[in-house]
Coordinates of N, CA and C in Angstrom, one line a residue:
R242 N 76.4 -8.3 -76.9 CA 77.8 -8.3 -76.5 C 78.2 -9.8 -76.5
L243 N 79.4 -10.0 -77.0 CA 79.9 -11.3 -76.8 C 80.5 -11.5 -75.4
A244 N 80.6 -12.8 -75.0 CA 81.1 -12.9 -73.7 C 82.1 -14.0 -73.7
R245 N 84.6 -16.9 -71.5 CA 85.9 -18.7 -72.0 C 86.9 -18.8 -72.7
P246 N 89.1 -20.4 -70.8 CA 90.3 -20.9 -70.9 C 89.4 -20.5 -71.6
H247 N 88.4 -19.7 -72.7 CA 88.8 -18.8 -72.3 C 87.0 -18.7 -72.4
P248 N 84.2 -14.6 -76.2 CA 83.0 -14.4 -75.3 C 83.4 -14.1 -73.9
F249 N 82.5 -13.9 -73.1 CA 82.7 -13.7 -71.6 C 83.2 -15.1 -71.1
S250 N 84.5 -15.2 -71.1 CA 85.0 -16.6 -70.9 C 85.6 -16.6 -69.4
L251 N 85.3 -17.7 -68.8 CA 85.8 -17.9 -67.4 C 87.0 -18.9 -67.4
L252 N 88.2 -18.4 -67.0 CA 89.4 -19.1 -67.1 C 90.3 -18.8 -65.9
P253 N 91.4 -19.7 -65.6 CA 92.4 -19.3 -64.6 C 93.1 -18.0 -65.0
S254 N 93.8 -17.4 -64.2 CA 94.4 -16.1 -64.5 C 95.4 -16.2 -65.5
S255 N 96.3 -17.3 -65.5 CA 97.4 -17.4 -66.5 C 96.8 -17.7 -67.9
Q256 N 95.7 -18.4 -67.9 CA 95.1 -18.6 -69.2 C 94.4 -17.3 -69.7
V257 N 93.9 -16.5 -68.9 CA 93.3 -15.2 -69.3 C 94.3 -14.3 -69.9
R258 N 95.5 -14.2 -69.2 CA 96.5 -13.4 -69.7 C 97.1 -13.8 -71.0
F259 N 97.2 -15.2 -71.1 CA 97.8 -15.7 -72.4 C 96.9 -15.5 -73.5
F260 N 95.6 -15.9 -73.3 CA 94.6 -15.8 -74.5 C 94.4 -14.3 -74.8
H261 N 94.3 -13.5 -73.9 CA 94.1 -12.1 -74.1 C 95.2 -11.6 -75.0
E262 N 96.4 -11.8 -74.7 CA 97.5 -11.2 -75.5 C 97.7 -11.9 -76.8
A263 N 97.5 -13.3 -76.8 CA 97.7 -14.0 -78.0 C 96.6 -13.7 -79.0
F264 N 95.3 -13.7 -78.5 CA 94.2 -13.4 -79.5 C 94.3 -12.0 -79.9
R265 N 94.7 -11.1 -79.1 CA 94.8 -9.7 -79.5 C 95.8 -9.6 -80.7
R266 N 96.9 -10.4 -80.7 CA 97.8 -10.3 -81.8 C 97.3 -10.9 -83.0
L267 N 96.4 -11.9 -82.8 CA 95.8 -12.5 -84.0 C 94.7 -11.7 -84.6
R268 N 94.3 -10.6 -84.0 CA 93.3 -9.6 -84.5 C 92.1 -10.3 -85.0
P269 N 91.2 -10.8 -84.1 CA 90.0 -11.5 -84.5 C 88.8 -10.6 -85.0
G270 N 89.0 -9.3 -85.0 CA 88.0 -8.4 -85.4 C 87.0 -8.0 -84.4
V271 N 87.2 -8.4 -83.2 CA 86.2 -7.9 -82.1 C 87.1 -7.4 -80.9
P272 N 86.7 -6.3 -80.3 CA 87.4 -5.8 -79.1 C 87.6 -6.9 -78.0
L273 N 88.7 -7.0 -77.5 CA 89.0 -8.0 -76.5 C 89.4 -7.3 -75.1
R274 N 88.8 -7.8 -74.1 CA 89.1 -7.2 -72.7 C 89.5 -8.3 -71.8
A275 N 90.3 -8.0 -70.8 CA 90.7 -9.1 -69.8 C 90.4 -8.6 -68.4
L276 N 90.0 -9.6 -67.6 CA 89.7 -9.3 -66.2 C 90.1 -10.5 -65.3
H277 N 91.0 -10.3 -64.4 CA 91.5 -11.4 -63.5 C 92.0 -10.8 -62.2
G278 N 92.1 -11.6 -61.2 CA 92.4 -11.2 -59.9 C 93.8 -10.6 -59.7
K279 N 94.7 -10.7 -60.6 CA 96.0 -10.1 -60.4 C 96.1 -8.7 -60.9
M280 N 95.0 -8.2 -61.5 CA 94.9 -6.8 -61.9 C 94.6 -5.9 -60.7
K281 N 95.1 -4.6 -60.7 CA 94.8 -3.7 -59.7 C 93.4 -3.2 -59.9
Q282 N 92.8 -2.8 -58.8 CA 91.4 -2.5 -58.7 C 91.0 -1.4 -59.9
G283 N 91.9 -0.4 -60.1 CA 91.6 0.6 -61.1 C 91.6 -0.1 -62.5
A284 N 92.5 -1.0 -62.8 CA 92.6 -1.7 -64.1 C 91.3 -2.5 -64.2
R285 N 90.9 -3.2 -63.2 CA 89.6 -4.0 -63.2 C 88.4 -3.1 -63.6
A286 N 88.3 -2.0 -62.9 CA 87.2 -1.2 -63.1 C 87.2 -0.6 -64.6
A287 N 88.3 -0.3 -65.1 CA 88.5 0.2 -66.4 C 88.1 -0.9 -67.5
A288 N 88.5 -2.1 -67.2 CA 88.2 -3.2 -68.2 C 86.7 -3.5 -68.1
V289 N 86.1 -3.5 -66.9 CA 84.6 -3.7 -66.9 C 83.9 -2.6 -67.6
D290 N 84.3 -1.4 -67.4 CA 83.5 -0.2 -68.0 C 83.7 -0.2 -69.5
A291 N 85.0 -0.5 -69.9 CA 85.2 -0.6 -71.4 C 84.4 -1.7 -72.1
F292 N 84.3 -2.8 -71.4 CA 83.5 -4.0 -72.0 C 82.0 -3.6 -72.0
A293 N 81.5 -3.1 -70.9 CA 80.1 -2.7 -70.9 C 79.7 -1.7 -71.9
R294 N 80.6 -0.8 -72.1 CA 80.3 0.4 -73.0 C 80.7 0.2 -74.5
A295 N 81.3 -1.0 -74.8 CA 81.8 -1.2 -76.1 C 80.7 -1.2 -77.2
P296 N 80.8 -0.3 -78.2 CA 79.7 -0.2 -79.2 C 79.8 -1.4 -80.2
G297 N 78.8 -2.1 -80.4 CA 78.8 -3.1 -81.4 C 79.3 -4.5 -80.8
G298 N 79.5 -4.6 -79.5 CA 79.8 -5.8 -79.0 C 81.3 -6.0 -78.6
A299 N 81.6 -6.8 -77.7 CA 83.0 -7.0 -77.3 C 83.1 -8.4 -76.7
A300 N 84.4 -8.9 -76.4 CA 84.6 -10.1 -75.7 C 85.4 -9.9 -74.5
L301 N 85.0 -10.5 -73.4 CA 85.7 -10.3 -72.1 C 86.3 -11.7 -71.7
L302 N 87.5 -11.8 -71.5 CA 88.2 -13.0 -71.0 C 88.4 -12.8 -69.5
A303 N 87.8 -13.6 -68.7 CA 87.8 -13.4 -67.3 C 87.9 -14.7 -66.4
T304 N 88.4 -14.5 -65.3 CA 88.4 -15.6 -64.3 C 87.1 -15.5 -63.5
D305 N 87.0 -16.3 -62.5 CA 85.8 -16.4 -61.6 C 85.6 -15.1 -60.9
V306 N 86.5 -14.2 -61.0 CA 86.4 -12.9 -60.3 C 85.2 -12.2 -60.9
A307 N 84.8 -12.5 -62.2 CA 83.6 -11.9 -62.9 C 82.3 -12.6 -62.6
A308 N 82.4 -13.7 -61.9 CA 81.2 -14.5 -61.7 C 80.2 -14.0 -60.7
R309 N 80.6 -13.1 -59.8 CA 79.8 -12.5 -58.8 C 80.0 -11.0 -58.7
G310 N 78.9 -10.3 -58.4 CA 78.8 -8.9 -58.1 C 79.0 -8.0 -59.3
L311 N 79.0 -8.5 -60.5 CA 79.1 -7.6 -61.6 C 77.8 -7.7 -62.5
D312 N 77.3 -6.6 -62.9 CA 76.1 -6.6 -63.7 C 76.4 -5.9 -65.0
F313 N 76.5 -6.8 -66.1 CA 76.7 -6.3 -67.4 C 75.4 -6.2 -68.2
P314 N 75.1 -5.0 -68.7 CA 73.8 -4.9 -69.5 C 73.9 -5.6 -70.8
A315 N 72.9 -6.2 -71.3 CA 72.8 -6.8 -72.6 C 73.9 -7.8 -72.9
L316 N 74.2 -8.7 -71.9 CA 75.2 -9.7 -72.1 C 74.6 -10.9 -72.8
D317 N 75.0 -11.2 -74.0 CA 74.3 -12.2 -74.7 C 74.8 -13.6 -74.4
W318 N 76.1 -13.8 -74.2 CA 76.7 -15.2 -74.0 C 77.6 -15.2 -72.8
V319 N 77.6 -16.3 -72.2 CA 78.7 -16.7 -71.2 C 79.2 -18.0 -71.5
L320 N 80.5 -18.0 -71.8 CA 81.2 -19.3 -72.2 C 82.1 -19.7 -71.0
Q321 N 81.8 -20.9 -70.4 CA 82.6 -21.4 -69.4 C 83.6 -22.4 -70.0
A322 N 84.9 -22.0 -70.0 CA 85.9 -22.8 -70.6 C 86.5 -23.9 -69.7
D323 N 86.0 -24.0 -68.5 CA 86.4 -25.1 -67.7 C 85.2 -25.4 -66.7
A324 N 85.2 -26.6 -66.1 CA 84.1 -27.0 -65.4 C 84.0 -26.2 -64.0
P325 N 82.8 -25.9 -63.6 CA 82.6 -25.1 -62.4 C 82.9 -26.0 -61.2
D326 N 83.3 -25.4 -60.1 CA 83.6 -26.2 -58.9 C 82.4 -27.0 -58.4
D327 N 81.2 -26.4 -58.5 CA 80.0 -27.0 -58.1 C 78.8 -26.3 -58.8
A328 N 77.6 -26.7 -58.5 CA 76.4 -26.2 -59.1 C 76.2 -24.7 -58.7
D329 N 76.6 -24.4 -57.5 CA 76.4 -22.9 -57.1 C 77.3 -22.1 -58.0
A330 N 78.5 -22.5 -58.2 CA 79.4 -21.7 -59.1 C 78.9 -21.6 -60.5
Y331 N 78.3 -22.7 -61.0 CA 77.7 -22.6 -62.3 C 76.6 -21.6 -62.4
V332 N 75.7 -21.6 -61.4 CA 74.6 -20.6 -61.3 C 75.1 -19.2 -61.4
H333 N 76.2 -18.9 -60.5 CA 76.7 -17.6 -60.5 C 77.3 -17.2 -61.8
R334 N 78.0 -18.1 -62.5 CA 78.6 -17.8 -63.8 C 77.6 -17.5 -64.8
V335 N 76.7 -18.3 -65.0 CA 75.6 -18.1 -66.1 C 74.7 -16.9 -65.7
G336 N 74.7 -16.6 -64.4 CA 73.8 -15.5 -64.0 C 74.3 -14.1 -64.5
R337 N 75.5 -14.1 -65.1 CA 75.9 -12.8 -65.7 C 75.1 -12.4 -66.9
T338 N 74.4 -13.4 -67.6 CA 73.6 -13.1 -68.7 C 72.1 -13.2 -68.3
A339 N 71.2 -12.8 -69.3 CA 69.8 -12.9 -69.0 C 69.4 -12.2 -67.7
R340 N 70.0 -11.0 -67.6 CA 69.7 -10.2 -66.4 C 68.3 -9.5 -66.6
H341 N 67.6 -9.4 -65.5 CA 66.3 -8.8 -65.4 C 65.4 -9.4 -66.5
D342 N 64.9 -8.6 -67.5 CA 64.0 -9.2 -68.5 C 64.7 -9.5 -69.7
A343 N 66.1 -9.4 -69.8 CA 66.8 -9.7 -71.0 C 67.0 -11.2 -71.2
K344 N 67.3 -11.6 -72.4 CA 67.5 -13.1 -72.8 C 69.0 -13.2 -72.9
G345 N 69.5 -14.4 -72.6 CA 70.9 -14.7 -72.8 C 71.1 -16.2 -73.0
R346 N 72.3 -16.6 -73.3 CA 72.7 -18.0 -73.5 C 74.0 -18.2 -72.7
A347 N 74.2 -19.5 -72.4 CA 75.4 -19.9 -71.7 C 75.9 -21.3 -72.3
L348 N 77.2 -21.4 -72.4 CA 77.8 -22.6 -73.0 C 78.9 -23.1 -72.0
L349 N 78.8 -24.4 -71.6 CA 79.8 -25.0 -70.7 C 80.6 -26.0 -71.5
L350 N 82.0 -25.8 -71.5 CA 82.9 -26.8 -72.2 C 83.4 -27.7 -71.1
L351 N 83.3 -29.0 -71.4 CA 83.8 -30.0 -70.5 C 84.7 -31.0 -71.1
A352 N 85.8 -31.5 -70.5 CA 86.6 -32.5 -71.0 C 85.8 -33.8 -70.8
P353 N 86.1 -34.8 -71.6 CA 85.3 -36.1 -71.5 C 85.3 -36.7 -70.1
S354 N 86.5 -36.5 -69.4 CA 86.6 -37.1 -68.0 C 85.7 -36.4 -67.0
E355 N 85.3 -35.1 -67.4 CA 84.5 -34.2 -66.4 C 83.0 -34.4 -66.7
V356 N 82.6 -34.9 -67.8 CA 81.2 -34.8 -68.1 C 80.2 -35.5 -67.1
E357 N 80.5 -36.8 -66.7 CA 79.7 -37.5 -65.8 C 79.5 -36.8 -64.4
G358 N 80.7 -36.5 -63.9 CA 80.6 -35.8 -62.6 C 80.0 -34.5 -62.6
A359 N 80.3 -33.7 -63.5 CA 79.7 -32.3 -63.6 C 78.3 -32.3 -63.8
L360 N 77.8 -33.1 -64.8 CA 76.4 -33.2 -65.0 C 75.6 -33.8 -63.9
K361 N 76.2 -34.7 -63.1 CA 75.6 -35.2 -62.0 C 75.4 -34.2 -60.9
A362 N 76.4 -33.4 -60.7 CA 76.3 -32.3 -59.7 C 75.2 -31.3 -60.1
L363 N 75.1 -30.9 -61.4 CA 74.2 -30.0 -61.8 C 72.7 -30.6 -61.7
A364 N 72.6 -31.9 -62.1 CA 71.3 -32.5 -62.0 C 70.8 -32.5 -60.5
A365 N 71.7 -32.6 -59.6 CA 71.3 -32.6 -58.2 C 70.7 -31.3 -57.8
A366 N 71.0 -30.2 -58.6 CA 70.5 -28.9 -58.3 C 69.4 -28.6 -59.3
N367 N 68.8 -29.6 -60.0 CA 67.8 -29.5 -60.9 C 68.2 -28.6 -62.2
I368 N 69.4 -28.8 -62.5 CA 70.0 -28.0 -63.7 C 70.3 -29.1 -64.7
E369 N 69.7 -29.1 -65.9 CA 70.0 -30.0 -66.9 C 70.4 -29.4 -68.3
P370 N 71.7 -29.1 -68.5 CA 72.0 -28.4 -69.7 C 71.8 -29.3 -70.9
R371 N 71.5 -28.7 -72.0 CA 71.3 -29.4 -73.2 C 72.5 -29.5 -74.0
K372 N 72.8 -30.7 -74.5 CA 74.1 -31.0 -75.1 C 74.1 -30.3 -76.5
A373 N 75.2 -29.6 -76.8 CA 75.2 -28.9 -78.1 C 76.4 -29.5 -79.0
A374 N 76.2 -29.6 -80.3 CA 77.2 -30.2 -81.2 C 77.9 -29.0 -81.9
L375 N 79.2 -29.2 -82.1 CA 79.9 -28.1 -82.8 C 79.6 -28.3 -84.3
N376 N 79.5 -27.1 -84.9 CA 79.3 -27.1 -86.4 C 80.6 -27.0 -87.0
P377 N 81.1 -28.1 -87.6 CA 82.5 -28.1 -88.2 C 82.7 -27.0 -89.3
G378 N 81.6 -26.6 -89.9 CA 81.7 -25.6 -91.0 C 82.0 -24.2 -90.5
K379 N 81.7 -24.0 -89.2 CA 82.0 -22.7 -88.6 C 83.2 -22.7 -87.6
A380 N 83.9 -23.8 -87.5 CA 85.0 -23.9 -86.7 C 86.3 -23.3 -87.4
A381 N 87.0 -22.4 -86.7 CA 88.2 -21.8 -87.3 C 89.3 -22.2 -86.4
P382 N 90.3 -23.1 -86.9 CA 91.4 -23.5 -86.1 C 92.4 -22.3 -85.8
V383 N 92.8 -22.2 -84.6 CA 93.7 -21.1 -84.3 C 95.1 -21.7 -83.8
T384 N 95.2 -23.0 -83.6 CA 96.4 -23.6 -83.1 C 97.6 -23.4 -84.0
P385 N 97.5 -23.5 -85.4 CA 98.7 -23.1 -86.2 C 99.2 -21.7 -86.0
A386 N 98.2 -20.8 -85.8 CA 98.6 -19.4 -85.6 C 99.3 -19.2 -84.3
L387 N 98.8 -19.9 -83.2 CA 99.4 -19.8 -81.9 C 100.8 -20.5 -81.9
A388 N 100.9 -21.5 -82.6 CA 102.2 -22.2 -82.7 C 103.2 -21.2 -83.4
A389 N 102.8 -20.5 -84.4 CA 103.7 -19.6 -85.1 C 104.0 -18.4 -84.1
L390 N 103.1 -17.9 -83.3 CA 103.4 -16.9 -82.4 C 104.5 -17.3 -81.3
A391 N 104.2 -18.5 -80.8 CA 105.1 -19.1 -79.8 C 106.5 -19.3 -80.3
S392 N 106.6 -19.7 -81.6 CA 107.9 -20.0 -82.2 C 108.7 -18.6 -82.4
K393 N 108.0 -17.6 -82.5 CA 108.6 -16.2 -82.8 C 108.9 -15.4 -81.5
D394 N 108.1 -15.7 -80.5 CA 108.1 -14.8 -79.3 C 108.2 -15.7 -78.1
A395 N 109.4 -15.6 -77.4 CA 109.6 -16.4 -76.2 C 108.7 -16.0 -75.1
G396 N 108.2 -14.8 -75.0 CA 107.3 -14.4 -74.0 C 105.9 -15.1 -74.2
V397 N 105.5 -15.2 -75.5 CA 104.2 -16.0 -75.8 C 104.3 -17.4 -75.4
K398 N 105.5 -18.0 -75.8 CA 105.7 -19.4 -75.5 C 105.7 -19.7 -74.0
D399 N 106.3 -18.8 -73.3 CA 106.4 -19.0 -71.8 C 105.0 -18.8 -71.1
A400 N 104.3 -17.9 -71.7 CA 103.0 -17.6 -71.2 C 102.0 -18.8 -71.4
A401 N 102.2 -19.4 -72.6 CA 101.4 -20.6 -72.9 C 101.8 -21.8 -71.9
A402 N 103.0 -21.9 -71.6 CA 103.5 -22.9 -70.8 C 102.9 -22.7 -69.3
R403 N 102.9 -21.4 -68.9 CA 102.3 -21.1 -67.6 C 100.9 -21.3 -67.5
A404 N 100.1 -21.1 -68.7 CA 98.7 -21.3 -68.8 C 98.4 -22.8 -68.6
V405 N 99.2 -23.6 -69.3 CA 99.0 -25.1 -69.2 C 99.3 -25.5 -67.7
S406 N 100.3 -25.1 -67.1 CA 100.7 -25.5 -65.8 C 99.7 -25.1 -64.8
A407 N 99.2 -23.8 -64.9 CA 98.2 -23.3 -63.9 C 96.9 -24.0 -64.0
Y408 N 96.6 -24.3 -65.2 CA 95.2 -25.0 -65.3 C 95.3 -26.5 -64.8
L409 N 96.4 -27.1 -65.2 CA 96.5 -28.5 -64.6 C 96.7 -28.6 -63.1
R410 N 97.4 -27.6 -62.5 CA 97.5 -27.5 -61.1 C 96.1 -27.2 -60.5
S411 N 95.4 -26.3 -61.1 CA 94.0 -26.0 -60.5 C 93.1 -27.2 -60.5
V412 N 93.3 -28.1 -61.5 CA 92.5 -29.3 -61.6 C 93.0 -30.3 -60.5
A413 N 94.3 -30.4 -60.4 CA 94.9 -31.3 -59.4 C 94.5 -31.0 -58.0
L414 N 94.2 -29.7 -57.7 CA 93.9 -29.3 -56.3 C 92.4 -29.3 -56.1
Q415 N 91.6 -29.7 -57.0 CA 90.2 -29.7 -56.8 C 89.8 -30.9 -55.8
P416 N 89.0 -30.7 -54.9 CA 88.7 -31.8 -53.9 C 87.7 -32.9 -54.5
D417 N 86.9 -32.5 -55.5 CA 86.0 -33.4 -56.2 C 86.8 -34.3 -57.2
K418 N 87.4 -35.3 -56.8 CA 88.2 -36.2 -57.7 C 87.4 -37.0 -58.7
G419 N 86.1 -37.1 -58.4 CA 85.2 -37.8 -59.3 C 85.0 -37.1 -60.5
T420 N 85.0 -35.7 -60.5 CA 84.9 -34.9 -61.7 C 86.2 -34.4 -62.2
F421 N 87.2 -34.0 -61.2 CA 88.4 -33.4 -61.7 C 89.6 -34.4 -61.4
D422 N 89.9 -35.1 -62.5 CA 91.1 -36.1 -62.5 C 92.1 -35.6 -63.4
V423 N 93.2 -34.9 -62.8 CA 94.2 -34.3 -63.7 C 94.9 -35.4 -64.5
H424 N 95.0 -36.6 -64.1 CA 95.6 -37.7 -64.8 C 94.8 -38.1 -66.1
A425 N 93.5 -37.8 -66.0 CA 92.7 -38.2 -67.2 C 92.6 -37.2 -68.3
L426 N 93.2 -36.0 -68.0 CA 93.2 -34.9 -69.0 C 94.3 -35.2 -70.0
P427 N 94.0 -34.8 -71.3 CA 95.0 -34.9 -72.3 C 96.0 -33.8 -72.3
A428 N 96.9 -33.8 -71.4 CA 97.8 -32.6 -71.2 C 98.7 -32.3 -72.4
A429 N 99.2 -33.3 -73.1 CA 100.0 -33.0 -74.4 C 99.1 -32.4 -75.4
E430 N 97.9 -32.8 -75.6 CA 97.0 -32.2 -76.6 C 96.6 -30.8 -76.2
F431 N 96.4 -30.6 -74.9 CA 96.1 -29.2 -74.5 C 97.2 -28.3 -74.7
A432 N 98.4 -28.7 -74.4 CA 99.6 -27.9 -74.6 C 99.7 -27.6 -76.2
A433 N 99.5 -28.6 -77.0 CA 99.6 -28.4 -78.4 C 98.6 -27.4 -78.9
S434 N 97.4 -27.4 -78.3 CA 96.3 -26.5 -78.8 C 96.7 -25.0 -78.5
L435 N 97.6 -24.8 -77.5 CA 98.1 -23.5 -77.2 C 99.3 -23.1 -77.9
G436 N 99.8 -24.0 -78.8 CA 100.9 -23.7 -79.7 C 102.3 -24.2 -79.2
L437 N 102.2 -25.1 -78.1 CA 103.4 -25.6 -77.6 C 103.8 -27.0 -78.3
A438 N 105.1 -27.2 -78.4 CA 105.5 -28.5 -79.1 C 105.3 -29.6 -78.1
A439 N 105.4 -29.4 -76.7 CA 105.2 -30.4 -75.7 C 104.7 -29.8 -74.4
A440 N 104.0 -30.6 -73.6 CA 103.5 -30.1 -72.3 C 104.7 -29.9 -71.4
P441 N 104.6 -28.8 -70.5 CA 105.6 -28.6 -69.5 C 105.7 -29.8 -68.6
R442 N 107.0 -30.0 -68.2 CA 107.2 -31.1 -67.2 C 106.7 -30.8 -65.8
L443 N 105.8 -31.3 -65.2 CA 105.2 -31.0 -63.9 C 105.3 -32.2 -63.0
K444 N 106.0 -31.9 -61.9 CA 106.2 -33.1 -60.9 C 104.9 -33.7 -60.4
F445 N 103.9 -32.8 -60.2 CA 102.6 -33.3 -59.6 C 101.8 -34.1 -60.6
L446 N 102.2 -34.2 -61.9 CA 101.5 -35.1 -62.9 C 102.1 -36.5 -62.8
R447 N 103.2 -36.6 -62.1 CA 103.8 -38.0 -62.0 C 103.0 -38.8 -61.1
R448 N 102.5 -39.9 -61.5 CA 101.8 -40.8 -60.5 C 102.7 -41.4 -59.5
P449 N 102.4 -41.2 -58.2 CA 103.2 -41.7 -57.2 C 103.3 -43.2 -57.1
R450 N 104.5 -43.8 -56.9 CA 104.6 -45.2 -56.7 C 104.0 -45.6 -55.3
K451 N 103.6 -46.8 -55.1 CA 102.9 -47.3 -53.9 C 103.8 -47.1 -52.7
E452 N 105.1 -47.3 -52.8 CA 106.0 -47.2 -51.7 C 106.1 -45.7 -51.3
E453 N 106.0 -44.7 -52.3 CA 106.1 -43.3 -52.1 C 104.9 -42.9 -51.2
V454 N 103.7 -43.4 -51.6 CA 102.5 -43.0 -50.9 C 102.6 -43.5 -49.4
E455 N 103.1 -44.7 -49.2 CA 103.1 -45.3 -47.9 C 104.1 -44.4 -47.0
K456 N 105.1 -43.9 -47.7 CA 106.2 -43.1 -46.9 C 105.8 -41.6 -46.9
G457 N 104.8 -41.3 -47.6 CA 104.4 -39.9 -47.7 C 105.3 -39.0 -48.5
G458 N 106.1 -39.7 -49.4 CA 107.1 -38.9 -50.1 C 106.7 -38.6 -51.5
A459 N 105.4 -38.8 -51.9 CA 105.0 -38.6 -53.2 C 104.9 -37.1 -53.5
D460 N 105.2 -36.7 -54.8 CA 105.0 -35.3 -55.2 C 103.6 -35.0 -55.2
D461 N 103.2 -33.8 -54.8 CA 101.8 -33.5 -54.8 C 101.6 -32.1 -55.2
A462 N 100.5 -31.7 -55.9 CA 100.3 -30.4 -56.3 C 100.2 -29.4 -55.1
S463 N 99.6 -29.9 -54.0 CA 99.5 -29.0 -52.9 C 100.8 -28.6 -52.2
S464 N 101.9 -29.4 -52.5 CA 103.1 -29.1 -51.8 C 103.8 -28.0 -52.6
E465 N 103.3 -27.6 -53.7 CA 104.0 -26.5 -54.5 C 103.1 -25.3 -54.4
S466 N 103.7 -24.2 -54.9 CA 102.9 -22.9 -54.8 C 101.7 -23.0 -55.7
E467 N 100.6 -22.5 -55.1 CA 99.3 -22.5 -55.9 C 99.2 -21.3 -56.7
S468 N 100.1 -20.3 -56.6 CA 100.0 -19.1 -57.4 C 100.6 -19.4 -58.7
D469 N 100.1 -18.4 -59.7 CA 100.6 -18.5 -61.1 C 102.1 -18.4 -61.1
A470 N 102.7 -17.5 -60.2 CA 104.2 -17.3 -60.2 C 104.9 -18.6 -59.9
G471 N 104.3 -19.5 -59.1 CA 105.0 -20.8 -58.9 C 104.9 -21.7 -60.0
D472 N 104.1 -21.4 -61.0 CA 104.0 -22.3 -62.2 C 105.0 -22.0 -63.2
E473 N 105.7 -20.8 -63.2 CA 106.4 -20.3 -64.3 C 107.5 -21.2 -64.8
P474 N 107.4 -21.8 -66.0 CA 108.5 -22.7 -66.5 C 109.8 -21.9 -66.9
G475 N 109.6 -20.6 -67.1 CA 110.8 -19.8 -67.5 C 110.7 -18.5 -67.0
T476 N 111.5 -17.6 -67.5 CA 111.6 -16.2 -67.0 C 111.2 -15.2 -68.0
S477 N 110.8 -15.5 -69.2 CA 110.5 -14.6 -70.3 C 109.2 -13.9 -69.8
E478 N 109.1 -12.6 -70.2 CA 107.9 -11.9 -70.0 C 107.0 -11.8 -71.2
L479 N 105.7 -11.8 -71.0 CA 104.8 -11.6 -72.1 C 104.5 -10.2 -72.2
K480 N 105.0 -9.4 -73.1 CA 104.9 -8.0 -73.3 C 104.0 -7.7 -74.5
P481 N 103.1 -6.8 -74.3 CA 102.3 -6.3 -75.5 C 103.2 -5.7 -76.5
D482 N 102.8 -5.8 -77.7 CA 103.6 -5.2 -78.8 C 103.3 -3.7 -78.8
A483 N 104.0 -3.0 -79.7 CA 103.8 -1.6 -79.7 C 102.4 -1.1 -79.7
G484 N 102.1 -0.2 -78.8 CA 100.7 0.4 -78.7 C 99.9 -0.2 -77.7
G485 N 100.2 -1.5 -77.3 CA 99.5 -2.1 -76.2 C 97.9 -2.3 -76.4
A486 N 97.5 -2.2 -77.7 CA 96.0 -2.2 -77.9 C 95.5 -3.6 -77.7
S487 N 94.2 -3.7 -77.1 CA 93.7 -5.1 -76.9 C 92.5 -5.4 -77.8
D488 N 92.1 -4.4 -78.6 CA 91.0 -4.6 -79.5 C 91.5 -5.6 -80.6
G489 N 90.6 -6.5 -81.0 CA 90.9 -7.5 -82.0 C 91.2 -6.8 -83.4
D490 N 90.8 -5.6 -83.6 CA 91.1 -5.0 -84.8 C 92.2 -4.0 -84.7
G491 N 92.9 -4.0 -83.5 CA 94.1 -3.2 -83.4 C 93.8 -1.8 -82.8
D492 N 92.5 -1.5 -82.5 CA 92.2 -0.2 -82.0 C 91.9 -0.3 -80.5
G493 N 92.1 0.8 -79.7 CA 91.6 0.9 -78.3 C 92.6 0.4 -77.3
D494 N 92.2 0.6 -76.0 CA 93.1 0.3 -75.0 C 92.8 -1.1 -74.4
G495 N 93.8 -1.7 -73.9 CA 93.6 -3.1 -73.4 C 92.8 -3.3 -72.2
G496 N 92.9 -2.5 -71.2 CA 92.0 -2.7 -70.0 C 92.8 -3.6 -69.0
A497 N 93.8 -4.3 -69.4 CA 94.5 -5.2 -68.5 C 95.7 -4.5 -68.0
D498 N 96.1 -4.9 -66.8 CA 97.3 -4.2 -66.3 C 98.6 -4.9 -66.9

């Protein structure tokens, strides 16, 4: 079975919803499932069951709601599309693969500004991941296709903007500023990779002036809603196209609410 913003990918809810719908429309040729905290319990159970039973493999895009308490048989890969909060979170994430006597692999994606802090935290727990290099010959760019989708569908464009906003806010709210520095992230490049012409304008990304900090008047991520609903740059809805299938080849039920 395949298993990461976004394989069994661990992402914020807004990113899961965006990537699930966008990749579904791009028809990657592998069944796609989504799992996140905003789904009703019945929909979650259906998504987990469909993923576990998919013949020939499937990909599950999930938030950290999948990092604990779920046992997937024969899960080959876990892809972490953002840095874990700490070493304990990392262990629980990668623990979804290599269950019992089975073998499995895990891949962690880090932004350059996160590498030192994340690896230091893992080393303190005697975890030393091996650095992997991307094979350019096997890389398939999807940004042009996502940009084309966003230009034609306001719902996709707005969902991409919500995904960017939610991710940056989640980083800004992390207490470990040594690893998670939202100002060090390439926000414009990240937005472009999701098909957006520009990153959403977010008040908490504005660096506070010295006098604002002294007066306590600086904009801060924690002063805004931490929910995905509070991130929404617009009001367009991301709606599945006719049939609502979530399989990459156009067959089957989506599993997401």
